[in-house]
Short mmCIF file of C-alpha atoms in Angstrom, two decimals:
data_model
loop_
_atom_site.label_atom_id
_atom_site.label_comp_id
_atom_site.label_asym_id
_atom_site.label_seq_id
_atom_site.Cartn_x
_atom_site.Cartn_y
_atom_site.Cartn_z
CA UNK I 11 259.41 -29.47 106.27
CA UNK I 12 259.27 -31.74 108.90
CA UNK I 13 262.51 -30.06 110.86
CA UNK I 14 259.93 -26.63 110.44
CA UNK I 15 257.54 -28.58 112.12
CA UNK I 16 259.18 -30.04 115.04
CA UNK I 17 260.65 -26.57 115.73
CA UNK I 18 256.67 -25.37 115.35
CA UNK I 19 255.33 -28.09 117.69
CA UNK I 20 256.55 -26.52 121.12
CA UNK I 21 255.45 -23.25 120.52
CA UNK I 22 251.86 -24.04 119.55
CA UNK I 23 251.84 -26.58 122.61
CA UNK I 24 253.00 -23.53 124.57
CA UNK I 25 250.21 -21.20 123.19
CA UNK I 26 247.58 -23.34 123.84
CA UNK I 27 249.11 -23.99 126.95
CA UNK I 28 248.71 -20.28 127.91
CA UNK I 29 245.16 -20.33 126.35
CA UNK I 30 244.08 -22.98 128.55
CA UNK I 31 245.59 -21.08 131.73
CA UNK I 32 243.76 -18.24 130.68
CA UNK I 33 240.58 -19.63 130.53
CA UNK I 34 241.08 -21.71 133.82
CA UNK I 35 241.56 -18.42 135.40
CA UNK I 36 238.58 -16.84 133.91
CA UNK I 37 236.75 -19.51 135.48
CA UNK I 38 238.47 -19.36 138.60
CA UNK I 39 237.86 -15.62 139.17
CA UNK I 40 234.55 -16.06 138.21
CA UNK I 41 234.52 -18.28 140.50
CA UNK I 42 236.36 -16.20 143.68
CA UNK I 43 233.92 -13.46 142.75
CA UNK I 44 232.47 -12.27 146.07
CA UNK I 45 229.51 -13.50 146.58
CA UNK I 46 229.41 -14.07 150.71
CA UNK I 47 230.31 -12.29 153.97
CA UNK I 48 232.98 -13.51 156.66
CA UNK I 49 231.33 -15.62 158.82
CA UNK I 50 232.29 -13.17 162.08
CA UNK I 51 230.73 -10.22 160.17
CA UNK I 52 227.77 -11.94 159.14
CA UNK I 53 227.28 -13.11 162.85
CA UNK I 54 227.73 -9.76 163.76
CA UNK I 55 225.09 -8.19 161.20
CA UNK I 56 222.16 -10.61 162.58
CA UNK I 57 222.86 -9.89 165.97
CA UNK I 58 222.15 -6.23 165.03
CA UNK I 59 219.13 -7.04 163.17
CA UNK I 60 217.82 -9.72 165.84
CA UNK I 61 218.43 -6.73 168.19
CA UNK I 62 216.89 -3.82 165.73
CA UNK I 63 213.75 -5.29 163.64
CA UNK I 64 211.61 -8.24 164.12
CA UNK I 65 210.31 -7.63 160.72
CA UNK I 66 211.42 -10.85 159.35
CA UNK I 67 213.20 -14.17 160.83
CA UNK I 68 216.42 -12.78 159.81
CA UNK I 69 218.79 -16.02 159.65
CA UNK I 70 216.14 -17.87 157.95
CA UNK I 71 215.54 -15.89 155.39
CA UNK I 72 218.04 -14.03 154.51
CA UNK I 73 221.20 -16.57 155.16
CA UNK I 74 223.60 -14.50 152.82
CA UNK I 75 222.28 -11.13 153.21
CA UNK I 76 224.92 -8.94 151.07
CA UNK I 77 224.60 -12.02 148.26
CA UNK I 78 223.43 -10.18 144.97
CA UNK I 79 219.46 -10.93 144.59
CA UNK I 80 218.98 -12.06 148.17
CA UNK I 81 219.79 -9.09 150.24
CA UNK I 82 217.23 -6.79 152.08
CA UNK I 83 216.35 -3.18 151.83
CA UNK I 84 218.31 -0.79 154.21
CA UNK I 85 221.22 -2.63 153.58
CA UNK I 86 224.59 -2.37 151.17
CA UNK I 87 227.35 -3.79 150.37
CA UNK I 88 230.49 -4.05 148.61
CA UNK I 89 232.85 -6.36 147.65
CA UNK I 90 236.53 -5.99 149.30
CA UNK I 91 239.72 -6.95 148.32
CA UNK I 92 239.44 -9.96 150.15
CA UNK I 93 237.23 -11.80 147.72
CA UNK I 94 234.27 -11.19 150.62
CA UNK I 95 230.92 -8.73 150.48
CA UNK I 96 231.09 -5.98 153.16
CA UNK I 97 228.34 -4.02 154.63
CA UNK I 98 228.75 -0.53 153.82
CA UNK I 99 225.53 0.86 155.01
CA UNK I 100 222.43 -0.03 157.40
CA UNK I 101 219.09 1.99 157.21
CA UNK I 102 216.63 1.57 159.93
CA UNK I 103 212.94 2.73 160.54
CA UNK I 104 212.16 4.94 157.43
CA UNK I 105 210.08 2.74 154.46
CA UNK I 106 210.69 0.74 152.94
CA UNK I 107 213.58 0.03 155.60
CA UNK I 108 212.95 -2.84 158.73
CA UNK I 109 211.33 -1.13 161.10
CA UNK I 110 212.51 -1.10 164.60
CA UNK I 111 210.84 -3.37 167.53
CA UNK I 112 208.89 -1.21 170.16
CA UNK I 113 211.84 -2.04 172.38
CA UNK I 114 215.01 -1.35 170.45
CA UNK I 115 217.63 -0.06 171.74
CA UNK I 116 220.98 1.25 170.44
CA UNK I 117 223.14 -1.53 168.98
CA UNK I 118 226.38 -0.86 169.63
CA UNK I 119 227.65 -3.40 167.50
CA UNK I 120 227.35 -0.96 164.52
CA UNK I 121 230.72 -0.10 165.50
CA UNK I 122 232.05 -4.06 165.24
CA UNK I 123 231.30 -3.70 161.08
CA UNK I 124 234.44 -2.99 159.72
CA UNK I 125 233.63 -1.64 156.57
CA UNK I 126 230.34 0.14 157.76
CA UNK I 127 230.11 3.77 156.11
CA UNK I 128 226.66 5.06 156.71
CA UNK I 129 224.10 4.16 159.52
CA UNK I 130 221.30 5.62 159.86
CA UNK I 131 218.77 5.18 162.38
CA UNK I 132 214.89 7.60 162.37
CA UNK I 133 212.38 7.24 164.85
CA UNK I 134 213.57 4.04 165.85
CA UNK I 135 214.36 4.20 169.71
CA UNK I 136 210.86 6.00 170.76
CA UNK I 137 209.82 3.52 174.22
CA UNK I 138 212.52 2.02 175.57
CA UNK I 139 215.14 4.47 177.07
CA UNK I 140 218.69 3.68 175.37
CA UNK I 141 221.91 6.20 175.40
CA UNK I 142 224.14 6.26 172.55
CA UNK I 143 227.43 3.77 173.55
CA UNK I 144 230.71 3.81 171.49
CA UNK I 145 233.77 1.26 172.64
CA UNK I 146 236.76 3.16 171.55
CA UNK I 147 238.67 0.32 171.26
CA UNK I 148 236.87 -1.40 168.03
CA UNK I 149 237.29 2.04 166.27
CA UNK I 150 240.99 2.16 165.54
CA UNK I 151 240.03 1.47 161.72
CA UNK I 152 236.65 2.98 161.23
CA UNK I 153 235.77 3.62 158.08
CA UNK I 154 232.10 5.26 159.16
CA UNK I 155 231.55 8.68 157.52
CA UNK I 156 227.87 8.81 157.87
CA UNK I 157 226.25 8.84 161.72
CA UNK I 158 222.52 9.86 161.84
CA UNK I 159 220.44 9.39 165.15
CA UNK I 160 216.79 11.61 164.29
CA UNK I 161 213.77 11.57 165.79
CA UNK I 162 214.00 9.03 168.55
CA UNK I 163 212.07 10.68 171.42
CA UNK I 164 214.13 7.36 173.78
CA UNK I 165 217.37 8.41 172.59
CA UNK I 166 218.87 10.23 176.13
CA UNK I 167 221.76 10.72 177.91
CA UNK I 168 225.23 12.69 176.73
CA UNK I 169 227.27 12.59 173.63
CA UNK I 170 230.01 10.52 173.94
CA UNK I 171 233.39 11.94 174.27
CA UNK I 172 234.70 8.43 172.54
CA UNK I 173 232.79 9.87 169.18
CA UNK I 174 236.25 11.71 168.75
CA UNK I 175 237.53 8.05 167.78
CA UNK I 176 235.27 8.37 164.45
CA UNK I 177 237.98 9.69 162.41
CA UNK I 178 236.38 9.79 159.37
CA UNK I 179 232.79 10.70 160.00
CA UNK I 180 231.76 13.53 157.53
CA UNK I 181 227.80 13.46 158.56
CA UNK I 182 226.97 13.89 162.00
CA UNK I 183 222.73 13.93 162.79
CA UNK I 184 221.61 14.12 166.72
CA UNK I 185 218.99 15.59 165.88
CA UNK I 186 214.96 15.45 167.44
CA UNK I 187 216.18 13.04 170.46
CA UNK I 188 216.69 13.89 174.15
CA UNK I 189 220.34 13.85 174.58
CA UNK I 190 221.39 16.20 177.81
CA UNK I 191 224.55 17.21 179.12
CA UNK I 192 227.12 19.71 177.01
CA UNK I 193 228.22 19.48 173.79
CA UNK I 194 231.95 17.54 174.32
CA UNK I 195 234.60 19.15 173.62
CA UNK I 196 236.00 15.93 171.99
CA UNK I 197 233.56 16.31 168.91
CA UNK I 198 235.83 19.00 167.73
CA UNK I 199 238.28 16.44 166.57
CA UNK I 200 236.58 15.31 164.31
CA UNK I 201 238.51 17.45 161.68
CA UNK I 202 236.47 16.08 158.57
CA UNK I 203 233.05 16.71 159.33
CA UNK I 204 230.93 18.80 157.07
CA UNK I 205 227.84 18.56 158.38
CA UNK I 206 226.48 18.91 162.12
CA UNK I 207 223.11 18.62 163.26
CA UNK I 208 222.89 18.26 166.88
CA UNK I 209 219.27 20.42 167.20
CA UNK I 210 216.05 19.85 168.85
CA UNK I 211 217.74 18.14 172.38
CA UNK I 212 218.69 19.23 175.49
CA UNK I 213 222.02 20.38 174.82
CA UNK I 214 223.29 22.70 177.38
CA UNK I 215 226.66 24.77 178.31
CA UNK I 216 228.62 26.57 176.10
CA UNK I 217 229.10 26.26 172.71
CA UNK I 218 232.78 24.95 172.66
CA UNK I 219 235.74 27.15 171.58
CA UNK I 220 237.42 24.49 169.68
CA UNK I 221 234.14 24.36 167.36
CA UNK I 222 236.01 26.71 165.14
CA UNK I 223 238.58 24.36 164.49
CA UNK I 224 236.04 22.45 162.47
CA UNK I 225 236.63 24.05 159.19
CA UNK I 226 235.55 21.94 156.72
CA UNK I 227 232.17 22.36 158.08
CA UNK I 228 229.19 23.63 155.69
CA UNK I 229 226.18 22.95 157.88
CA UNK I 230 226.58 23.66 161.50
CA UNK I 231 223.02 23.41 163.46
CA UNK I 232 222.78 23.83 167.04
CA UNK I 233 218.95 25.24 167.21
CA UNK I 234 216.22 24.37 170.01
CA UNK I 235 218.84 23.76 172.74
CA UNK I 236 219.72 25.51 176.25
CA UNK I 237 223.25 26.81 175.01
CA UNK I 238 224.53 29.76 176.90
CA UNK I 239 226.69 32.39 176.87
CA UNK I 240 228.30 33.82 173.33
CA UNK I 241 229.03 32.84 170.38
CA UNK I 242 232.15 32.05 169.99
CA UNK I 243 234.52 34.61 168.26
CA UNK I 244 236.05 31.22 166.89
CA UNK I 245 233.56 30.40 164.61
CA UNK I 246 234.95 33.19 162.29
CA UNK I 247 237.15 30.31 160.87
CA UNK I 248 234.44 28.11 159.31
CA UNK I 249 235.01 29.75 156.13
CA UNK I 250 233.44 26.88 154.53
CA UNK I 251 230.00 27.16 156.19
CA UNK I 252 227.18 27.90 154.29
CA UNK I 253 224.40 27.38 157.10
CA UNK I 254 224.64 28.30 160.78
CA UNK I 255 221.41 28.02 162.66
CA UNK I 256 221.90 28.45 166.41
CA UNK I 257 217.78 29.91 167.04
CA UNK I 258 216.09 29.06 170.24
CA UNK I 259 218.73 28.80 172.73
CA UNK I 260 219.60 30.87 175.61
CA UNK I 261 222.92 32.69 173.68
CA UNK I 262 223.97 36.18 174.85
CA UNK I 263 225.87 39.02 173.98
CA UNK I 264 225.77 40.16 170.71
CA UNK I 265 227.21 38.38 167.26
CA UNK I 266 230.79 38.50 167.06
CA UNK I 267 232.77 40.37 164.98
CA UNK I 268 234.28 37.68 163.42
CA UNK I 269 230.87 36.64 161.54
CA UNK I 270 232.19 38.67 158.60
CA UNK I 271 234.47 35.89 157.70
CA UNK I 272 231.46 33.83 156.34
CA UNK I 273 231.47 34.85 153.49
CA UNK I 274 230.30 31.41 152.02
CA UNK I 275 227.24 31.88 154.26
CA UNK I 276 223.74 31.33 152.95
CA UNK I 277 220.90 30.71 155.88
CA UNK I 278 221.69 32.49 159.23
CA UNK I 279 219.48 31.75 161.83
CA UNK I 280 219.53 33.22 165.33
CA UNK I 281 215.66 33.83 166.37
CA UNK I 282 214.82 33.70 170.31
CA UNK I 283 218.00 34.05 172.39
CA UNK I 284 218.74 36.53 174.20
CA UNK I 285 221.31 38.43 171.99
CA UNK I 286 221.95 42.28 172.36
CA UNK I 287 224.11 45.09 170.83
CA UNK I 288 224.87 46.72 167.84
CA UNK I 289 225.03 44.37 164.14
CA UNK I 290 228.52 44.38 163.18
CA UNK I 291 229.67 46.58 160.28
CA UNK I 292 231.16 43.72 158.19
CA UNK I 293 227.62 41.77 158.23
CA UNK I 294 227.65 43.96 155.04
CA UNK I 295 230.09 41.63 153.45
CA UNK I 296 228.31 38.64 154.03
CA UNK I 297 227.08 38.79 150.35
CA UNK I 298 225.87 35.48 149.40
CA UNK I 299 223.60 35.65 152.58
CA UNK I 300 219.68 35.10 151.52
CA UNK I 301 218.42 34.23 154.83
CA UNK I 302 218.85 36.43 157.78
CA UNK I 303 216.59 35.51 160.66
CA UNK I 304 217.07 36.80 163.88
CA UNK I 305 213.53 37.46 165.38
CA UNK I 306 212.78 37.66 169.40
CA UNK I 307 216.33 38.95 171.11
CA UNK I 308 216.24 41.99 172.49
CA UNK I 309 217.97 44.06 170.33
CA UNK I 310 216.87 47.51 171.59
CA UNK I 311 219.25 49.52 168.63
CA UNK I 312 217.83 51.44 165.73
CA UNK I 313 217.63 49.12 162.79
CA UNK I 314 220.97 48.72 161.06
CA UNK I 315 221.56 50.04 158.01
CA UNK I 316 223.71 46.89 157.08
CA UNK I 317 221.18 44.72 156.08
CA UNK I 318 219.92 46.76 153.30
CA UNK I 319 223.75 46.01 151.65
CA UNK I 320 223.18 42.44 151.82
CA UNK I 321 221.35 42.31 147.81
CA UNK I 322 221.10 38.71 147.59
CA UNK I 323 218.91 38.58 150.70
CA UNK I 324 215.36 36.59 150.11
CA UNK I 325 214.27 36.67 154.13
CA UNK I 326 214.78 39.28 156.32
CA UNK I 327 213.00 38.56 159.50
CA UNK I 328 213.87 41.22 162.83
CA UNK I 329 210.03 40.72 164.45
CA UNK I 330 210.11 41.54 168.46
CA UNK I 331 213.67 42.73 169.06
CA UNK I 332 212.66 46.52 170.12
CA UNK I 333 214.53 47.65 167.27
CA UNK I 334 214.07 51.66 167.08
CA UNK I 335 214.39 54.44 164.31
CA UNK I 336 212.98 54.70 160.61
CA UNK I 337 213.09 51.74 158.50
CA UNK I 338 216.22 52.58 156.00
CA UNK I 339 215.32 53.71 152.77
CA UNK I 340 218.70 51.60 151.89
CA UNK I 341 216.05 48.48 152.50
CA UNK I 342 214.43 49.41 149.27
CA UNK I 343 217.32 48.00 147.26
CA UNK I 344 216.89 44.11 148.20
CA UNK I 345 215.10 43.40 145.11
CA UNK I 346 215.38 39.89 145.71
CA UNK I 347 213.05 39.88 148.95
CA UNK I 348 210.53 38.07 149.46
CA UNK I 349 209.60 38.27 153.15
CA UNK I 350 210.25 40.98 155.48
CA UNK I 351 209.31 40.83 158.92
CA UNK I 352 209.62 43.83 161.38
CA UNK I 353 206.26 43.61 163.49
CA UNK I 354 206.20 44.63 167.16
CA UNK I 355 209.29 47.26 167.25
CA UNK I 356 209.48 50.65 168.11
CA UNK I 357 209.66 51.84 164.09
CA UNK I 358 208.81 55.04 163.45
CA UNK I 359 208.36 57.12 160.14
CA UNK I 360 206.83 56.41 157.23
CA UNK I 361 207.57 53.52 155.00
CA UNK I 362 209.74 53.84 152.21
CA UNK I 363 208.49 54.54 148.93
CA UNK I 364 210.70 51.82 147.08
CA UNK I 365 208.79 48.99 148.74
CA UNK I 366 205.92 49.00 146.22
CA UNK I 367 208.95 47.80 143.65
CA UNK I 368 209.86 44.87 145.77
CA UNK I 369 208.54 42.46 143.11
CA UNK I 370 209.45 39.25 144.72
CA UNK I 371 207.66 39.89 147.91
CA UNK I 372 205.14 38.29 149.15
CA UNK I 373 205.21 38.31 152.70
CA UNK I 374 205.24 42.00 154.51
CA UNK I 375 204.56 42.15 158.10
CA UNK I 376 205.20 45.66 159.40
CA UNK I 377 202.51 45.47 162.24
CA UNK I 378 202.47 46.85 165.85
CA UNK I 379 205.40 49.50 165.36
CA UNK I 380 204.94 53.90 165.46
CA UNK I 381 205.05 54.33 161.09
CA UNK I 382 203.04 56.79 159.76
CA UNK I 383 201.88 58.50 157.12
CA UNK I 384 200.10 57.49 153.73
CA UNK I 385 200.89 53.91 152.23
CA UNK I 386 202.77 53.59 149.33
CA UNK I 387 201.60 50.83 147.94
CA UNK I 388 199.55 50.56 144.70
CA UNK I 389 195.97 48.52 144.36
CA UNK I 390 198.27 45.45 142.84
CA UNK I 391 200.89 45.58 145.69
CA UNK I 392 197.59 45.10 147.91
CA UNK I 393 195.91 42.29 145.49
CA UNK I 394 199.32 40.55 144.94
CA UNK I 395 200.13 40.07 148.86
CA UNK I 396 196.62 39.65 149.95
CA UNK I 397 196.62 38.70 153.74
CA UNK I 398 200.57 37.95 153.58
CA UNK I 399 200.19 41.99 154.36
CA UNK I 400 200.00 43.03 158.05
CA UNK I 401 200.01 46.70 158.61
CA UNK I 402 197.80 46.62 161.65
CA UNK I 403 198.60 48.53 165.17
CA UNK I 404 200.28 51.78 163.34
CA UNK I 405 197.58 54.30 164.15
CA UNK I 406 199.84 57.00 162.04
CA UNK I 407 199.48 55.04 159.02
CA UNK I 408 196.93 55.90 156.31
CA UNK I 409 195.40 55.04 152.71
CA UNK I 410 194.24 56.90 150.47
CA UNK I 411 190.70 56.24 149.55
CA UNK I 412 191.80 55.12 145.64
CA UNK I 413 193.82 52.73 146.83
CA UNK I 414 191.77 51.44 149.80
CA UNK I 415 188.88 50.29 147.31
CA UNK I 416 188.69 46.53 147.22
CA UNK I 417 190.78 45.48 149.60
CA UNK I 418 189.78 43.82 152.30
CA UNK I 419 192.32 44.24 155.76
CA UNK I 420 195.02 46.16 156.15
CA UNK I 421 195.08 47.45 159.48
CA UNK I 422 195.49 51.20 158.18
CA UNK I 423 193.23 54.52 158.47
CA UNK I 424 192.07 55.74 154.96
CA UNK I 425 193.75 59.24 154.37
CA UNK I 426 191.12 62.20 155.57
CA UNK I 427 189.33 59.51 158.10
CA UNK I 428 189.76 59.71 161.46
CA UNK I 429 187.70 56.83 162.33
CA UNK I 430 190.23 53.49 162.64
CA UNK I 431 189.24 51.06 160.61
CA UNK I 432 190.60 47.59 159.23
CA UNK I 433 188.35 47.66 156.53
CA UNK I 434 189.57 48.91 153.10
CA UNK I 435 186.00 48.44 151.17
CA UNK I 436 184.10 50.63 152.67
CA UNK I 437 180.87 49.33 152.91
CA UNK I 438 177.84 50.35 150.68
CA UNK I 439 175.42 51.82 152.74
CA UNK I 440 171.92 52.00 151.96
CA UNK I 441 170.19 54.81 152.45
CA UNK I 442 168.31 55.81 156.08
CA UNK I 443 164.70 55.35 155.82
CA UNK I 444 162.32 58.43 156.45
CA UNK I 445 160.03 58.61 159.43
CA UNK I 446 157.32 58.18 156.89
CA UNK I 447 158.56 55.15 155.79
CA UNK I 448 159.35 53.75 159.18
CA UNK I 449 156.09 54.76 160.33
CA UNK I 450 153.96 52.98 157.69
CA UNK I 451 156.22 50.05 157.52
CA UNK I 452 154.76 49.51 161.22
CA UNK I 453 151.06 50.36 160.13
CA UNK I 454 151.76 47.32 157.81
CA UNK I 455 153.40 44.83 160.11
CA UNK I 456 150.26 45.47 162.52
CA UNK I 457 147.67 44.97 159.76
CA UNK I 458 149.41 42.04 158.47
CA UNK I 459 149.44 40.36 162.18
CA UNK I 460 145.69 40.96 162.52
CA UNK I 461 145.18 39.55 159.36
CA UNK I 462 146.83 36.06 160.24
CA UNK I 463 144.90 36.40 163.54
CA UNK I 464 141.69 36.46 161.89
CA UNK I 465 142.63 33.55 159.32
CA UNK I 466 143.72 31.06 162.21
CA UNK I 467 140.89 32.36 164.84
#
């Protein structure tokens, strides 16, 4: 009994041995749980923010920023594997973020965050003239995927070619600042972004070949710019895209053939440039397309069948591109439409009869063209659209009186009139007096005078 014992003795010493360990440990890595930054990348953090807000008196009081209950809004972080808190993200100027001081400027030192994954920065740099600057040499290991720069009206100069050295940006926003120069061809390194937004600058040059190589790229927005020349063929690779807005540039030529390998393509946007030429056959193919704007180029073709094959289309807007012909009775079959613009073209013919069963529209603008011949539309088309229907400036088109009853405006002659009128309702006219009536009516008035005359005299 006692031999059992002794033999017992070391192994429950042992056990509670380990149990003790154990709970040591516990303790310990309760203890090592991250709860503070490395001093360097704390320093670094309140230089930004001493450079960036004067909200609060950083240091003071926030001392451990990324500490769990203490930190500040537009900040995150995450705990590494080095028993420290890293920033991961920094959100200026949008509430409830710090705002930016009147005289910000771009801090650099965004870069010198070695964990940083999303910055964002909105109408922060709006007085004080700052360019965006990016040291290539602290970026070997940058982990930022997430680079957005909108709305600061002080926010000039180029895009850096050293932005190629952000390996692993996914997010790239430029957008609503005044950056000049040409879009670098160095951007087009950047193999993993998925969304560009460089619009609203002063972006000018070409649009670079190499763009195409971008192909994991679903938004791609280059609009309100001074671009030039075509589009690239290239872009035919971006199979991935789903939006490409390039409107209001200065973009010539007409769309390249390779367009019809978007076939992920939602929103296409290429309103006022100064495109040309005929609309590519295998636009037709494009068939998850629901927006198709492309208003003020001049076009100067007859109005492409094509579009009329795209069924999932929602906006089809062609206003002021001198497009020519009949409007395709093919158009009739885009049940999902709910605006159509064509105003001031050269359209001639009457208007297809299938339009009255376009029950999603709501916006029709047809104005200023050559169509003629009697509406087609029914009292409830007219009621349903209201003033989101502009048929004005086609002398040839007509109404019958039925239908012209109770509405207001339409721009359109009623059937058998040949007075022009933009009044449907006709008025109710009362009828003309008679001499007779006229004449006593001023036998009245005159007695009526003399009889306040002789009241007041």
């Amino acid at each position: 009994m006692h031999c059992s014992f002794a033999l017992r003795l070391p192994l429950l010493l042992f056990i509670s041995f380990l149990s003790t360990s154990s709970t040591n440990q516990q303790h310990a890595k309760k203890y090592l749980q991250p709860n503070n930054m490395e001093p360097a990348e704390l320093e670094t953090l309140f230089k930004i923010m001493d450079t960036m807000s004067s909200d609060k008196t950083w240091r003071i009081t926030y001392p451990n920023p990324c500490k769990p209950g203490s930190s500040w809004m537009g900040i995150e972080c995450k705990p590494g594997n080095d028993s420290h808190l890293h920033v991961t993200r920094l959100d200026f100027g949008s509430p409830p973020n710090p705002q930016c001081k009147i005289k910000s400027t771009f801090p650099s030192q965004i870069f010198d965050l070695p964990y940083l994954q999303s910055a964002f920065f909105s109408q922060c740099f709006t007085r004080t003239k700052t360019i965006l600057t990016i040291s290539q040499n602290k970026l070997f290991n940058s982990k930022l995927q997430q680079l957005s720069l909108r709305s600061n009206l002080a926010l000039i100069g180029p895009i850096p070619p050293q932005i190629a050295s952000l390996k692993s940006l996914r997010i790239l926003t430029l957008s609503q600042n005044r950056l000049t120069g040409s879009i670098p061809n160095d951007i087009c390194s950047l193999t993993s972004l998925e969304h560009l937004d460089l619009s609203y600058n002063f972006l000018s040059g070409m649009i670079p070949n190499q763009l195409g190589g971008l192909t994991n790229l679903v938004v791609l927005d280059l609009s309100y710019n001074s671009l030039t020349k075509l589009i690239p063929d290239t872009i035919g690779k971006m199979g991935m895209l789903q939006k490409l807005d390039l409107s209001s540039n200065l973009l010539t030529g007409s769309l390249p053939k390779s367009i019809e390998k978007l076939d992920s393509l939602v929103f296409l946007a290429l309103s006022n440039n100064k495109l040309k030429g005929n609309i590519p056959k295998g636009l037709a193919k494009l068939q998850n397309l629901e927006y198709f704007i492309m208003d003020d180029n001049p076009m100067f073709i007859p109005l492409s069948e094509e579009f009329g094959q795209l069924r999932k289309l929602q906006e089809l807007r062609l206003a002021n591109s001198g497009y020519s012909g009949t409007i395709p009775p093919i158009f009739s079959q885009l049940l999902n439409l709910s605006t159509l613009s064509l105003q001031n073209n050269r359209l001639k013919g009457g208007i297809p009869v299938g339009f009255g069963n376009l029950s999603h529209i709501y916006h029709l603008n047809l104005s200023r063209n050559f169509l003629v011949g009697q509406v087609p539309f029914t009292s409830t088309f007219f009621q349903r659209l209201g003033k989101n229907l502009d048929l004005s400036g086609n002398p040839g088109l007509c109404m019958s009186p039925a239908e012209a009853y109770g509405i207001k405006r339409i721009g359109a002659n009623i059937c058998g009139n040949n007075r022009t009128s933009s009044l449907i309702k006709p008025l109710k006219h009362s009828k003309a007096p008679s001499l007779g009536f006229t004449k006593l009516f001023i036998l009245l008035n005159a007695f009526f005078l003399l009889y306040l005359d002789q009241i007041v005299f």
